[in-house]
PDB file of C-alpha atoms in Angstrom:
ATOM      1  CA  SER Q   1      39.764   3.274   2.561  1.00 62.00           C
ATOM      2  CA  CYS Q   2      39.018  -0.097   1.921  1.00 72.00           C
ATOM      3  CA  LEU Q   3      38.935   0.037  -1.557  1.00 73.00           C
ATOM      4  CA  ARG Q   4      42.353   1.159  -1.443  1.00 76.00           C
ATOM      5  CA  TRP Q   5      43.527  -1.084   0.554  1.00 80.00           C
ATOM      6  CA  LEU Q   6      42.096  -3.905  -2.045  1.00 82.00           C
ATOM      7  CA  LEU Q   7      43.444  -1.995  -5.059  1.00 81.00           C
ATOM      8  CA  ASN Q   8      47.012  -1.726  -3.350  1.00 84.00           C
ATOM      9  CA  GLN Q   9      47.190  -4.953  -2.801  1.00 85.00           C
ATOM     10  CA  ALA Q  10      45.771  -6.171  -5.810  1.00 84.00           C
ATOM     11  CA  PHE Q  11      48.379  -4.109  -7.903  1.00 84.00           C
ATOM     12  CA  LYS Q  12      51.493  -5.588  -4.873  1.00 88.00           C
ATOM     13  CA  LYS Q  13      50.789  -9.139  -6.771  1.00 86.00           C
ATOM     14  CA  ASN Q  14      50.598  -8.781  -9.960  1.00 84.00           C
ATOM     15  CA  LEU Q  15      46.945  -8.613 -10.277  1.00 83.00           C
ATOM     16  CA  LEU Q  16      46.161  -4.691 -11.871  1.00 80.00           C
ATOM     17  CA  PRO Q  17      49.131  -4.017 -14.417  1.00 80.00           C
ATOM     18  CA  LYS Q  18      49.171  -0.510 -12.911  1.00 80.00           C
ATOM     19  CA  GLN Q  19      48.352   0.710  -9.566  1.00 77.00           C
ATOM     20  CA  LEU Q  20      44.435   2.833  -9.826  1.00 71.00           C
ATOM     21  CA  SER Q  21      43.880   4.579  -7.539  1.00 67.00           C
ATOM     22  CA  ILE Q  22      40.700   6.688  -6.243  1.00 65.00           C
ATOM     23  CA  PRO Q  23      41.319  10.263  -6.880  1.00 66.00           C
ATOM     24  CA  ASP Q  24      41.153  12.567  -3.737  1.00 67.00           C
ATOM     25  CA  GLY Q  25      38.760  14.971  -4.705  1.00 67.00           C
ATOM     26  CA  MET Q  26      36.507  12.480  -5.229  1.00 66.00           C
ATOM     27  CA  LYS Q  27      34.447  13.153  -2.058  1.00 66.00           C
ATOM     28  CA  ASN Q  28      33.773  16.843  -3.357  1.00 71.00           C
ATOM     29  CA  TRP Q  29      31.786  15.613  -6.590  1.00 73.00           C
ATOM     30  CA  SER Q  30      28.180  15.889  -6.328  1.00 72.00           C
ATOM     31  CA  GLY Q  31      25.850  12.651  -5.033  1.00 71.00           C
ATOM     32  CA  VAL Q  32      29.017  11.355  -3.354  1.00 69.00           C
ATOM     33  CA  HIS Q  33      29.200  12.167   0.644  1.00 67.00           C
ATOM     34  CA  LYS Q  34      31.766  10.803   3.285  1.00 67.00           C
ATOM     35  CA  LEU Q  35      30.712   9.390   6.617  1.00 65.00           C
ATOM     36  CA  PRO Q  36      32.853  10.313   9.755  1.00 66.00           C
ATOM     37  CA  ASP Q  37      34.845   7.156  10.436  1.00 65.00           C
ATOM     38  CA  ASN Q  38      33.377   6.616  13.839  1.00 66.00           C
ATOM     39  CA  PHE Q  39      29.781   6.809  12.236  1.00 62.00           C
ATOM     40  CA  ARG Q  40      30.460   4.611   8.865  1.00 60.00           C
ATOM     41  CA  ARG Q  41      27.043   2.789   9.001  1.00 61.00           C
ATOM     42  CA  GLY Q  42      23.577   4.178   9.951  1.00 64.00           C
ATOM     43  CA  ARG Q  43      22.874   3.940  14.029  1.00 69.00           C
ATOM     44  CA  PHE Q  44      19.245   3.446  15.521  1.00 78.00           C
ATOM     45  CA  THR Q  45      19.032   5.653  18.246  1.00 86.00           C
ATOM     46  CA  LYS Q  46      18.199   4.135  21.664  1.00 91.00           C
ATOM     47  CA  SER Q  47      13.927   5.064  21.393  1.00 92.00           C
ATOM     48  CA  GLN Q  48      14.340   3.424  17.403  1.00 90.00           C
ATOM     49  CA  TYR Q  49      16.105   0.295  18.704  1.00 87.00           C
ATOM     50  CA  ARG Q  50      13.477  -0.531  22.020  1.00 92.00           C
ATOM     51  CA  LYS Q  51      10.763   0.442  19.202  1.00 92.00           C
ATOM     52  CA  LEU Q  52      12.152  -2.557  16.922  1.00 88.00           C
ATOM     53  CA  THR Q  53      12.629  -4.669  19.589  1.00 88.00           C
ATOM     54  CA  ASP Q  54       9.411  -4.496  21.797  1.00 91.00           C
ATOM     55  CA  HIS Q  55       7.681  -5.261  17.983  1.00 90.00           C
ATOM     56  CA  PHE Q  56       9.855  -8.190  17.821  1.00 89.00           C
ATOM     57  CA  ARG Q  57       8.958  -8.992  20.684  1.00 91.00           C
ATOM     58  CA  SER Q  58       5.244  -9.240  20.116  1.00 90.00           C
ATOM     59  CA  VAL Q  59       6.056 -11.173  16.284  1.00 89.00           C
ATOM     60  CA  SER Q  60       7.716 -13.854  18.630  1.00 90.00           C
ATOM     61  CA  PHE Q  61       5.289 -14.109  21.358  1.00 90.00           C
ATOM     62  CA  GLY Q  62       2.508 -13.455  18.645  1.00 88.00           C
ATOM     63  CA  LEU Q  63       3.905 -16.632  16.503  1.00 88.00           C
ATOM     64  CA  GLN Q  64       4.671 -19.258  20.024  1.00 89.00           C
ATOM     65  CA  LYS Q  65       1.442 -18.153  21.369  1.00 88.00           C
ATOM     66  CA  ASN Q  66      -0.017 -22.294  21.176  1.00 88.00           C
ATOM     67  CA  GLU Q  67      -3.800 -20.878  21.857  1.00 86.00           C
ATOM     68  CA  TRP Q  68      -2.412 -19.009  18.299  1.00 83.00           C
ATOM     69  CA  LYS Q  69      -1.033 -21.598  16.863  1.00 86.00           C
ATOM     70  CA  PRO Q  70      -2.032 -23.603  13.406  1.00 88.00           C
ATOM     71  CA  VAL Q  71      -3.759 -27.002  14.875  1.00 87.00           C
ATOM     72  CA  LEU Q  72      -4.173 -30.240  12.806  1.00 90.00           C
ATOM     73  CA  GLN Q  73      -8.174 -31.511  11.303  1.00 89.00           C
ATOM     74  CA  ASN Q  74      -8.312 -34.221  13.610  1.00 90.00           C
ATOM     75  CA  PRO Q  75      -6.274 -32.839  16.992  1.00 88.00           C
ATOM     76  CA  SER Q  76      -6.157 -36.749  17.575  1.00 92.00           C
ATOM     77  CA  LEU Q  77      -4.944 -37.855  14.909  1.00 93.00           C
ATOM     78  CA  PRO Q  78      -1.560 -37.575  13.564  1.00 92.00           C
ATOM     79  CA  PHE Q  79       0.277 -35.529  10.867  1.00 90.00           C
ATOM     80  CA  HIS Q  80      -0.501 -36.408   7.121  1.00 91.00           C
ATOM     81  CA  PRO Q  81      -0.463 -34.149   4.205  1.00 88.00           C
ATOM     82  CA  VAL Q  82      -3.419 -35.359   2.279  1.00 90.00           C
ATOM     83  CA  THR Q  83      -5.761 -36.584   5.131  1.00 91.00           C
ATOM     84  CA  ASN Q  84      -5.281 -34.615   8.553  1.00 90.00           C
ATOM     85  CA  CYS Q  85      -3.246 -31.133   7.689  1.00 90.00           C
ATOM     86  CA  TRP Q  86      -2.557 -28.476   9.188  1.00 88.00           C
ATOM     87  CA  GLN Q  87      -4.406 -25.235   9.417  1.00 86.00           C
ATOM     88  CA  SER Q  88      -5.319 -21.661  10.906  1.00 85.00           C
ATOM     89  CA  ARG Q  89      -7.088 -21.043  14.031  1.00 83.00           C
ATOM     90  CA  ALA Q  90      -9.645 -19.269  12.426  1.00 83.00           C
ATOM     91  CA  GLN Q  91     -10.082 -21.905   8.982  1.00 83.00           C
ATOM     92  CA  HIS Q  92     -10.717 -24.455  11.814  1.00 80.00           C
ATOM     93  CA  GLU Q  93     -12.925 -22.827  14.770  1.00 79.00           C
ATOM     94  CA  GLY Q  94     -14.547 -20.768  11.846  1.00 77.00           C
ATOM     95  CA  LYS Q  95     -17.195 -18.404  12.931  1.00 65.00           C
ATOM     96  CA  THR Q  96     -16.907 -19.825  16.884  1.00 68.00           C
ATOM     97  CA  GLY Q  97     -15.049 -17.216  18.880  1.00 66.00           C
ATOM     98  CA  SER Q  98     -13.870 -14.898  16.504  1.00 68.00           C
ATOM     99  CA  ASP Q  99     -14.198 -11.947  17.591  1.00 70.00           C
ATOM    100  CA  LYS Q 100     -11.846 -12.774  21.069  1.00 74.00           C
ATOM    101  CA  ARG Q 101      -9.207 -14.376  18.381  1.00 74.00           C
ATOM    102  CA  ASN Q 102      -6.401 -12.386  17.776  1.00 77.00           C
ATOM    103  CA  LYS Q 103      -7.072 -11.628  13.701  1.00 79.00           C
ATOM    104  CA  THR Q 104      -3.383 -11.524  12.827  1.00 77.00           C
ATOM    105  CA  TYR Q 105      -1.392 -14.576  14.737  1.00 78.00           C
ATOM    106  CA  THR Q 106      -5.052 -16.984  13.866  1.00 79.00           C
ATOM    107  CA  SER Q 107      -5.219 -16.195  10.401  1.00 80.00           C
ATOM    108  CA  LYS Q 108      -2.890 -18.013   7.636  1.00 78.00           C
ATOM    109  CA  SER Q 109      -2.555 -15.109   5.219  1.00 79.00           C
ATOM    110  CA  ARG Q 110      -1.541 -13.421   7.986  1.00 84.00           C
ATOM    111  CA  ARG Q 111       0.104 -15.220  10.521  1.00 84.00           C
ATOM    112  CA  TYR Q 112       2.065 -15.898   7.564  1.00 87.00           C
ATOM    113  CA  THR Q 113       3.641 -12.555   6.598  1.00 87.00           C
ATOM    114  CA  LYS Q 114       4.722 -11.522  10.313  1.00 87.00           C
ATOM    115  CA  ALA Q 115       5.991 -15.184  10.094  1.00 87.00           C
ATOM    116  CA  ILE Q 116       7.983 -14.823   6.779  1.00 87.00           C
ATOM    117  CA  PHE Q 117       8.940 -11.143   8.756  1.00 88.00           C
ATOM    118  CA  TRP Q 118      10.515 -13.080  11.953  1.00 87.00           C
ATOM    119  CA  PHE Q 119      12.291 -15.353   9.617  1.00 86.00           C
ATOM    120  CA  ALA Q 120      14.560 -13.099   7.075  1.00 87.00           C
ATOM    121  CA  SER Q 121      14.788 -10.239   9.962  1.00 87.00           C
ATOM    122  CA  LEU Q 122      16.113 -13.471  12.272  1.00 86.00           C
ATOM    123  CA  MET Q 123      17.918 -14.594   8.511  1.00 85.00           C
ATOM    124  CA  LEU Q 124      19.483 -11.080   7.985  1.00 84.00           C
ATOM    125  CA  SER Q 125      20.978 -10.424  11.215  1.00 83.00           C
ATOM    126  CA  ASN Q 126      22.167 -14.178  12.341  1.00 82.00           C
ATOM    127  CA  THR Q 127      23.881 -15.142   9.722  1.00 82.00           C
ATOM    128  CA  GLY Q 128      25.025 -11.799   7.637  1.00 78.00           C
ATOM    129  CA  ILE Q 129      23.445 -12.996   4.416  1.00 84.00           C
ATOM    130  CA  ARG Q 130      22.518 -10.371   1.718  1.00 83.00           C
ATOM    131  CA  VAL Q 131      19.285  -9.619   1.301  1.00 83.00           C
ATOM    132  CA  SER Q 132      18.900 -10.031  -2.500  1.00 85.00           C
ATOM    133  CA  GLU Q 133      20.889 -13.666  -1.077  1.00 87.00           C
ATOM    134  CA  LEU Q 134      18.014 -14.099   0.941  1.00 87.00           C
ATOM    135  CA  VAL Q 135      14.771 -13.376  -1.400  1.00 86.00           C
ATOM    136  CA  LYS Q 136      16.345 -16.454  -4.130  1.00 89.00           C
ATOM    137  CA  LEU Q 137      17.222 -19.038  -1.077  1.00 88.00           C
ATOM    138  CA  LYS Q 138      14.720 -21.970  -1.787  1.00 89.00           C
ATOM    139  CA  HIS Q 139      13.130 -24.523   0.641  1.00 87.00           C
ATOM    140  CA  LYS Q 140      15.929 -27.012  -0.626  1.00 91.00           C
ATOM    141  CA  HIS Q 141      18.317 -25.000   0.806  1.00 90.00           C
ATOM    142  CA  ILE Q 142      17.774 -24.885   4.655  1.00 88.00           C
ATOM    143  CA  LYS Q 143      17.814 -28.390   6.333  1.00 92.00           C
ATOM    144  CA  LEU Q 144      17.355 -29.123   9.874  1.00 92.00           C
ATOM    145  CA  VAL Q 145      20.357 -31.273  11.307  1.00 93.00           C
ATOM    146  CA  ARG Q 146      20.089 -33.330  14.368  1.00 93.00           C
ATOM    147  CA  ASP Q 147      22.841 -33.589  16.388  1.00 91.00           C
ATOM    148  CA  ASN Q 148      23.948 -36.856  17.245  1.00 91.00           C
ATOM    149  CA  ASP Q 149      25.222 -35.727  20.827  1.00 90.00           C
ATOM    150  CA  ASP Q 150      22.954 -34.000  22.364  1.00 91.00           C
ATOM    151  CA  GLY Q 151      19.988 -34.294  19.656  1.00 89.00           C
ATOM    152  CA  GLN Q 152      19.665 -30.549  19.228  1.00 92.00           C
ATOM    153  CA  LEU Q 153      18.517 -29.604  15.874  1.00 91.00           C
ATOM    154  CA  TYR Q 154      20.049 -26.865  13.895  1.00 90.00           C
ATOM    155  CA  THR Q 155      19.154 -25.220  11.046  1.00 86.00           C
ATOM    156  CA  VAL Q 156      22.067 -25.759   7.567  1.00 89.00           C
ATOM    157  CA  ILE Q 157      21.753 -23.303   5.159  1.00 87.00           C
ATOM    158  CA  THR Q 158      23.106 -23.879   1.931  1.00 88.00           C
ATOM    159  CA  ILE Q 159      24.003 -20.581  -0.415  1.00 85.00           C
ATOM    160  CA  PRO Q 160      24.618 -21.662  -3.969  1.00 84.00           C
ATOM    161  CA  LYS Q 161      26.511 -20.047  -6.378  1.00 83.00           C
ATOM    162  CA  THR Q 162      23.642 -19.240  -8.602  1.00 79.00           C
ATOM    163  CA  VAL Q 163      21.980 -17.266  -5.736  1.00 71.00           C
TER     164      VAL Q 163
END
């Protein structure tokens, strides 16, 4: 196992005063179980995976659909944090058309919840960051950087030691 190898390496490099070992009978202790080598991590079945990907696809579609995105208070003017900020479609349009509007993606709080879920899922799957680190991230740890060569925007995430 990885832990056994790590302990052996530490002993070989004189980082441990004596060689530590994990008892072989440990797998027989109550509360301890061992998965087969080819099945160490949990896996999704094809139907579970299909459900997940369909849900992620619908969230992505909902967040990117122009008719459901937040709008400026006055769309003819540029953004200003005080005089012309972004607002949800539901707030912008008021009662008009509320029966036709998508309740999940045009409401500020519901859209925010979906966006956070989407962001966290992407972060966990694409970066290898742990959940405990993700929940401690702050805005100052995430920056958008534009590449000088092609103008492409990249997300740079700095995880400090305190996280």
